[in-house]
PDB file of C-alpha atoms in Angstrom:
ATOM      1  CA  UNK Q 167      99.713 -97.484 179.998  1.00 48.00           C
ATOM      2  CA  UNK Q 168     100.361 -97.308 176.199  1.00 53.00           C
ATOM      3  CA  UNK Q 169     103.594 -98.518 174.608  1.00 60.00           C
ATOM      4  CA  UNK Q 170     105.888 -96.066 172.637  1.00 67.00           C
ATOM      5  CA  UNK Q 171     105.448 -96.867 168.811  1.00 63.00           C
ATOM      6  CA  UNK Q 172     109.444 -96.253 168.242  1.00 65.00           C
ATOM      7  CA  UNK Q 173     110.094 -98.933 171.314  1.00 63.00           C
ATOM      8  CA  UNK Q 174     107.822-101.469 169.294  1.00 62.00           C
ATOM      9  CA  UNK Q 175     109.690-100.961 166.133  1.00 61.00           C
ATOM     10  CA  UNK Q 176     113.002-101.706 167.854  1.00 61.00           C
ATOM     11  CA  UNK Q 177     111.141-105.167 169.257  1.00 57.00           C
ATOM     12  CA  UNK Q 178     109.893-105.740 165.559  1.00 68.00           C
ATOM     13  CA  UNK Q 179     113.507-105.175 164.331  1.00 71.00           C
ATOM     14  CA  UNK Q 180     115.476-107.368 166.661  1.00 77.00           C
ATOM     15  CA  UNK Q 181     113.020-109.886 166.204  1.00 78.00           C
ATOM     16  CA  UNK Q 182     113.281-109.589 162.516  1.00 82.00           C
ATOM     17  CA  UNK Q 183     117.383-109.912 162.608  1.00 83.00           C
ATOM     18  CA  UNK Q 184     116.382-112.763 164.893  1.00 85.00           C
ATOM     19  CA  UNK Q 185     114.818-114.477 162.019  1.00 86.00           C
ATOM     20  CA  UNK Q 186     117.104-113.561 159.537  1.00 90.00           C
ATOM     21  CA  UNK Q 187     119.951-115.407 161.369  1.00 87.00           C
ATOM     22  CA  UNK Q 188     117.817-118.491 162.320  1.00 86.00           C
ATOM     23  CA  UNK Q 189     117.384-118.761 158.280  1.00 87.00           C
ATOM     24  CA  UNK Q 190     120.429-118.308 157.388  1.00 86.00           C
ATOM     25  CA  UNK Q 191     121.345-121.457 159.245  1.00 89.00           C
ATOM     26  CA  UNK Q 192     119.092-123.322 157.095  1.00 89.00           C
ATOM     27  CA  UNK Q 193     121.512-122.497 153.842  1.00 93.00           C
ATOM     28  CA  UNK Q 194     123.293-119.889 152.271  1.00 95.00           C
ATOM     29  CA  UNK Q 195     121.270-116.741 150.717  1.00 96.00           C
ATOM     30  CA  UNK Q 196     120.145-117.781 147.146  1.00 96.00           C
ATOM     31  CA  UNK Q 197     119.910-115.240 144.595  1.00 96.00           C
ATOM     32  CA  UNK Q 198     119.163-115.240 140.779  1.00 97.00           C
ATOM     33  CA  UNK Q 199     121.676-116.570 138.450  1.00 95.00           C
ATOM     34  CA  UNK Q 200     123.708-114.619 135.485  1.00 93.00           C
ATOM     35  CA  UNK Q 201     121.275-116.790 133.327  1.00 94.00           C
ATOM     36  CA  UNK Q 202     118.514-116.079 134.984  1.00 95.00           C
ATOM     37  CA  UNK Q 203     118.595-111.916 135.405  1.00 95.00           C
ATOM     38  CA  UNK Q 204     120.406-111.663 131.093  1.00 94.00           C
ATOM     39  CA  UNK Q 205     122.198-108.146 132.431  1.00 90.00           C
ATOM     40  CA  UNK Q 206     123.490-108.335 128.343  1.00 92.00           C
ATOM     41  CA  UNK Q 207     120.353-108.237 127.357  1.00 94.00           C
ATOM     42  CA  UNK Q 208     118.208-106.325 129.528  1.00 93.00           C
ATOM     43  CA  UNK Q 209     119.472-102.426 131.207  1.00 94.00           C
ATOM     44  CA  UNK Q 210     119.503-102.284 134.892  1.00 94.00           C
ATOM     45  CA  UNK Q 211     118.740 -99.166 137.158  1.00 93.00           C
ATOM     46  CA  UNK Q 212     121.770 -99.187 140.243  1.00 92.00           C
ATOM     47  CA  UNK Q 213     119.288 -96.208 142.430  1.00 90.00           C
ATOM     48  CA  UNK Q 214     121.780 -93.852 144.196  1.00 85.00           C
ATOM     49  CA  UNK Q 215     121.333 -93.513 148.061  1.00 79.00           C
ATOM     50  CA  UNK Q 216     118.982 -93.418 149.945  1.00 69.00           C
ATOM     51  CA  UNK Q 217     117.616 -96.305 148.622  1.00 80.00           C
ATOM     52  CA  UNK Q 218     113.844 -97.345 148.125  1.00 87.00           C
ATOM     53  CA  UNK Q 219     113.013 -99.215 151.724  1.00 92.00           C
ATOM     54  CA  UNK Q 220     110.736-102.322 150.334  1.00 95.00           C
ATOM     55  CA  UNK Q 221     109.685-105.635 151.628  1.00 95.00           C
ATOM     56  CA  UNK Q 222     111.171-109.067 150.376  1.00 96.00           C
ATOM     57  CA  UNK Q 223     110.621-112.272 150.113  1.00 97.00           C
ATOM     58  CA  UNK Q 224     114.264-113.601 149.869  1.00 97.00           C
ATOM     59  CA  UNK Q 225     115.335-117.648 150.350  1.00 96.00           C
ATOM     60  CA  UNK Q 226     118.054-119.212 152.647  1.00 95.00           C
ATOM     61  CA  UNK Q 227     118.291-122.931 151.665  1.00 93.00           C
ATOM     62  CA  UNK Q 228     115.159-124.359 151.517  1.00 93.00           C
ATOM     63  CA  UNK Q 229     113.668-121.733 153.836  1.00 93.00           C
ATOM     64  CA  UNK Q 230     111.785-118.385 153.271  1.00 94.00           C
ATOM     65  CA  UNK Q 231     111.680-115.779 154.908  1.00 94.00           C
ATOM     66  CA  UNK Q 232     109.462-112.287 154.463  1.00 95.00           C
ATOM     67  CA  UNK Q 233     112.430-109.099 155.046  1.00 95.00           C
ATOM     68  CA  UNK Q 234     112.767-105.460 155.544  1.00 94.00           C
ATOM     69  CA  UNK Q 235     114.934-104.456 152.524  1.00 95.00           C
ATOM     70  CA  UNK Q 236     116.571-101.709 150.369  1.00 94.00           C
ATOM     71  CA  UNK Q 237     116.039-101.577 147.008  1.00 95.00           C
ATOM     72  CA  UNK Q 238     119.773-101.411 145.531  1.00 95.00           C
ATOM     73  CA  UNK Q 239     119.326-102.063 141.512  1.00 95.00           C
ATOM     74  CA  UNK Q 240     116.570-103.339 139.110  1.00 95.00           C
ATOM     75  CA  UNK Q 241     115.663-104.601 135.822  1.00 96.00           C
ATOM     76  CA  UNK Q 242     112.928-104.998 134.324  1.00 96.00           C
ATOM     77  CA  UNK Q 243     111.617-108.556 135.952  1.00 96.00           C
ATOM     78  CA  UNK Q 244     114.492-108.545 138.836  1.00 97.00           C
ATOM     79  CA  UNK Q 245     115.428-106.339 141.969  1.00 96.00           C
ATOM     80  CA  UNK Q 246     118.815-106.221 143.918  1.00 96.00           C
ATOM     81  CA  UNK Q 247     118.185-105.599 147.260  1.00 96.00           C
ATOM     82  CA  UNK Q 248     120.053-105.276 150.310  1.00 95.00           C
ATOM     83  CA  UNK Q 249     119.227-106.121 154.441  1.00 95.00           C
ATOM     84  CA  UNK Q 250     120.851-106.207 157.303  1.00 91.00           C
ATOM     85  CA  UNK Q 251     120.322-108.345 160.255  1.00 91.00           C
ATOM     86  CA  UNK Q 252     122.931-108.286 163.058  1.00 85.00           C
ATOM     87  CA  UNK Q 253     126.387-106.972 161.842  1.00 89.00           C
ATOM     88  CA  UNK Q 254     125.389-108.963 158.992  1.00 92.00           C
ATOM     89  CA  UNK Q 255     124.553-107.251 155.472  1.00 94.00           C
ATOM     90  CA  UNK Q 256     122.910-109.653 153.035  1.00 96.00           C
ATOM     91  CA  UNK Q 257     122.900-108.400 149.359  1.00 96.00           C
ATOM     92  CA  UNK Q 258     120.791-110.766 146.084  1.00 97.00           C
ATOM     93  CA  UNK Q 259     119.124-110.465 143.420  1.00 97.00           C
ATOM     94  CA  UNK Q 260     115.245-111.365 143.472  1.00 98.00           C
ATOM     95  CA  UNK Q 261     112.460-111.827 140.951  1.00 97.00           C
ATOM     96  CA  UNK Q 262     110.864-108.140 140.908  1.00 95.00           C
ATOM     97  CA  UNK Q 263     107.302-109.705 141.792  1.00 96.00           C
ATOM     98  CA  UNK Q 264     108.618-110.840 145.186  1.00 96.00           C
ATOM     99  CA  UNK Q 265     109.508-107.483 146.127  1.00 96.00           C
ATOM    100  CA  UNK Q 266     106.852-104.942 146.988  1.00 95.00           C
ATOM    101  CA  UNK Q 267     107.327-101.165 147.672  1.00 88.00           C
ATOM    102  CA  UNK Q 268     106.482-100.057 151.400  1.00 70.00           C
ATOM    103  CA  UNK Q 269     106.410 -96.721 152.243  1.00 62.00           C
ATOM    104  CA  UNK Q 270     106.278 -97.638 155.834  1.00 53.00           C
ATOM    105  CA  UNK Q 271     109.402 -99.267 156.268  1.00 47.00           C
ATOM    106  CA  UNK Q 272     111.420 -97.495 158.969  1.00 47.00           C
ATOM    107  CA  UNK Q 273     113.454 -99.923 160.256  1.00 46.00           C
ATOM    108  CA  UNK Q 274     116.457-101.266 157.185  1.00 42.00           C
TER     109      UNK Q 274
END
């Protein structure tokens, strides 16, 4: 008896949120600095709904953690993204190279 691909991408999203609330124990959600994303000097893209589903690595504390995302805003080296996990939504600002686009994400 096969398993209903919808009913394994509920499992992979609770387990997901799961994660995302074990991390966030570890610290609070770090995100780039004013410094660090120069919004004076460089122009930023804020991407109207729906937004771009992507994948993420994003940091709580000292711990990592891999996420199903929404691309929010960018600049040229950075990406604001969004996630939920829970009743929870999570919103930073990540170096654009830990951010890649997946057309496959049906689940943020």
């Amino acid at each position: 008896m096969g398993t209903s691909k919808r009913l394994a991408d509920h499992y992979d999203m609770r387990s997901q949120h799961q994660a995302i609330l074990t991390a966030a124990r570890s610290g609070p959600l770090q995100s780039l600095t004013d410094r660090e994303l120069a919004l004076r000097e460089q122009p930023i893209t804020i991407y109207p709904q729906p937004y771009r589903p992507v994948r993420a690595w994003v940091r709580f504390g000292p711990e990592a953690i891999h996420v199903d995302a929404k691309l929010a805003r960018s600049t040229p080296t950075a990406a604001g993204i969004e996630f939920r996990a829970g009743d929870t939504t999570f919103r930073c600002w990540v170096w654009g190279n830990a951010v890649s686009a997946d057309d496959d994400v049906h689940r943020v």
